[in-house]
Coordinates of C-alpha atoms in Angstrom, one line a residue:
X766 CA 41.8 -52.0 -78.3
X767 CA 41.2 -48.3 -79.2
X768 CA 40.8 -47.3 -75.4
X769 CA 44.2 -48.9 -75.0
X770 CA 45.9 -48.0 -78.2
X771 CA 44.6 -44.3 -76.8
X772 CA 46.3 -44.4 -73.5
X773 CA 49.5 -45.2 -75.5
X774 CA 49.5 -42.5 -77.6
X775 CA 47.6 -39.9 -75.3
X776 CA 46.0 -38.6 -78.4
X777 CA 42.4 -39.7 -80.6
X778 CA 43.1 -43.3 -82.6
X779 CA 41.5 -45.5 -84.7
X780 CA 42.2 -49.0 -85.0
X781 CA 40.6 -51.2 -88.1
X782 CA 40.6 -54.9 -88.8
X783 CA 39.0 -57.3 -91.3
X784 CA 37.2 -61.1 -90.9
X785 CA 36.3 -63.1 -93.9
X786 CA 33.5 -65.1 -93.3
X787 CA 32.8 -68.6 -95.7
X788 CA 28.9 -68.8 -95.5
X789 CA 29.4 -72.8 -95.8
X790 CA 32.7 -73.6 -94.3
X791 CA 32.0 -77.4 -93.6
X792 CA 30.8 -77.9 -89.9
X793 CA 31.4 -74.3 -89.0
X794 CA 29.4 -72.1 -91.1
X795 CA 31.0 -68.3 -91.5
X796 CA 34.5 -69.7 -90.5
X797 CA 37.0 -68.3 -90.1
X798 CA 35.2 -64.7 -88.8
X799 CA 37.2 -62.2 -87.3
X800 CA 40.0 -65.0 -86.6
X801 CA 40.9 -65.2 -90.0
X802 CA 45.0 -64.7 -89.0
X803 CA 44.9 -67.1 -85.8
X804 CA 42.7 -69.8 -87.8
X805 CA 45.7 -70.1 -90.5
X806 CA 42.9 -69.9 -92.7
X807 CA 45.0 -66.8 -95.4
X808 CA 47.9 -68.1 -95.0
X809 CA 47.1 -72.0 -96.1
X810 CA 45.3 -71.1 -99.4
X811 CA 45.9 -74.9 -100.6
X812 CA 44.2 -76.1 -97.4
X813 CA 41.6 -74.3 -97.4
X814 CA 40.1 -75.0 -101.0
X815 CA 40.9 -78.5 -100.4
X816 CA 38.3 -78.3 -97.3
X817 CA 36.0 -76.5 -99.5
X818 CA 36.4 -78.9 -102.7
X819 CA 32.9 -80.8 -102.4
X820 CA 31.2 -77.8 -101.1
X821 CA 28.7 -75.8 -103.9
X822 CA 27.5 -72.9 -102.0
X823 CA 31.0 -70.7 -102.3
X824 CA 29.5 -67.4 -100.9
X825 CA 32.0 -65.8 -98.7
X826 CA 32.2 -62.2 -97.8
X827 CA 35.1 -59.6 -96.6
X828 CA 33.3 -57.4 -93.2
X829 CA 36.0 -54.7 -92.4
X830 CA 35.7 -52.3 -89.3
X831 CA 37.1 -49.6 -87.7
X832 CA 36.6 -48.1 -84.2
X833 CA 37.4 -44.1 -84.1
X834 CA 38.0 -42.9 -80.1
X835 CA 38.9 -39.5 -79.1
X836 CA 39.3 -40.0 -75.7
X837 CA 35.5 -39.6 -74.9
X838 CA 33.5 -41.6 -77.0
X839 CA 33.5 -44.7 -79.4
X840 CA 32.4 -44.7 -83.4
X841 CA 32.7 -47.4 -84.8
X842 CA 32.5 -48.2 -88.9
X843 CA 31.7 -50.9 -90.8
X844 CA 32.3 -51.8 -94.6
X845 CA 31.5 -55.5 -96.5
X846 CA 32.4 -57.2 -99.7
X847 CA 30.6 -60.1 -100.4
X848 CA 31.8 -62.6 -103.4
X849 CA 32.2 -66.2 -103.9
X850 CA 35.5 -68.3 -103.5
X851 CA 36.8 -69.6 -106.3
X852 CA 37.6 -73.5 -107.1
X853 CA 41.5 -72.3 -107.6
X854 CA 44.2 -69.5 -106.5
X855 CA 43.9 -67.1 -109.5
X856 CA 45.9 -64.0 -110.0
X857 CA 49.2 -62.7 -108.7
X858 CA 49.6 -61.1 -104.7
X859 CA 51.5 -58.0 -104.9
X860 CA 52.7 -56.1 -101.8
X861 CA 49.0 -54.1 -101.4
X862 CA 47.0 -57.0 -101.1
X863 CA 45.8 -57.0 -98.0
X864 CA 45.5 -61.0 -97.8
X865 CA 46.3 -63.7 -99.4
X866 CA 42.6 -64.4 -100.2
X867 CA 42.3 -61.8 -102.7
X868 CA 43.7 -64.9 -104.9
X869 CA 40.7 -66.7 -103.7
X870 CA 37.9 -64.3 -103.5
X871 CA 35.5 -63.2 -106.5
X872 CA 33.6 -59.8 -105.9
X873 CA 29.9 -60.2 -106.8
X874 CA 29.2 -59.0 -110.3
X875 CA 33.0 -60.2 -111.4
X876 CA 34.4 -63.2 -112.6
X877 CA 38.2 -62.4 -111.5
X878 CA 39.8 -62.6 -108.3
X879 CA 41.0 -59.5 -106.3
X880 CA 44.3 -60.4 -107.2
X881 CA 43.8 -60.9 -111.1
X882 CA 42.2 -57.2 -111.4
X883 CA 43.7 -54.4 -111.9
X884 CA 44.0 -51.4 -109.3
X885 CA 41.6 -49.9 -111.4
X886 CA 39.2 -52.7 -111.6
X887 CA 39.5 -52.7 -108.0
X888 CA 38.7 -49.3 -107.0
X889 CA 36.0 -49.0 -109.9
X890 CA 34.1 -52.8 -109.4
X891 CA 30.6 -52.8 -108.9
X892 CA 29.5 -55.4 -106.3
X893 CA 27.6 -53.1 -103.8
X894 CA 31.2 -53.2 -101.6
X895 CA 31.4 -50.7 -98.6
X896 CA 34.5 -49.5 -96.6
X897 CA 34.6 -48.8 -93.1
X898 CA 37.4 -46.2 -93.8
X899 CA 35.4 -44.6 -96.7
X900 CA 32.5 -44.6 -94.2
X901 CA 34.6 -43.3 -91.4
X902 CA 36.1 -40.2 -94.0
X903 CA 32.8 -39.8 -94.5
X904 CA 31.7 -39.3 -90.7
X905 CA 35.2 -37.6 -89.6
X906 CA 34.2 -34.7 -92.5
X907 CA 30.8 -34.3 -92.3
X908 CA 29.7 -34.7 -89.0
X909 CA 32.5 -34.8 -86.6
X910 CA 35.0 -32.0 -87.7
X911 CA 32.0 -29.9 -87.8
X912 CA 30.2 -30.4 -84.4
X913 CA 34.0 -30.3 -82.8
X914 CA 35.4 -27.1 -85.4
X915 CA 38.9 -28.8 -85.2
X916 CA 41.3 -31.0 -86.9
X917 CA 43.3 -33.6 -84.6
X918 CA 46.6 -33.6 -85.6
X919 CA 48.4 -37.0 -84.8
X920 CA 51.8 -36.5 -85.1

């Protein structure tokens, strides 16, 4: 995707996505995976706790990534959340959530839902959480911008 995203825009890209992976999804452990949007899996909350009702191990995790090509070479990022899912859609979606499971899914150390905390609660929780932007920032910063003594513009 980022080799072809690149010859569209002649210029370096990045291209990110997220899987959500249910360590016990009945007869298809760490379903849905990176098909979480073509399984229908975020967008049929109902469904999928019903599926889940009789199962006690909830542990579910968020993995994000994100591929960074200039045109030469491929970096690629990765960032994870793990939680557990909870036995009922809790909390409101506003327009920033960036899935419907936030209703569903309990960070580790917490006992709300993305969607019942707060923006701050969010940004400050402490479940070990990593980003694959925050990681990529990191790497852009530190190591690339340095070794290439440049900043890409992209517009």
């Amino acid at each position: 995707m980022a080799r072809k995203a690149y010859e569209v825009v002649g210029r370096p890209v990045f291209v990110a996505d997220t899987g959500f992976y249910i360590e016990d999804y009945p007869n298809n452990p760490n379903y849905p995976g990176a098909f979480v949007k073509r399984s229908g899996v975020s967008s049929n909350i109902d469904n999928l706790l019903e599926v889940m009702k009789n199962v006690t191990n909830r542990a579910c995790k968020f993995v994000d990534c994100l591929t960074f090509y200039d045109g030469n070479d491929f970096y690629t990022f990765y960032g994870e959340s793990k939680g557990t899912l909870s036995l009922s859609i809790r909390g409101n979606i506003e327009r920033k959530a960036m899935s419907n499971l936030w209703s569903v899914f309990i960070p580790l150390n917490h006992d709300k839902t993305l969607a019942e905390m707060t923006d701050y609660e969010r940004d400050h929780r402490h479940d070990g959480h990593t980003s694959a932007t925050d990681e990529f920032i990191n790497w852009y910063e530190n190591i690339y911008f340095k070794k290439n003594n440049k900043i890409l513009k992209l517009n």
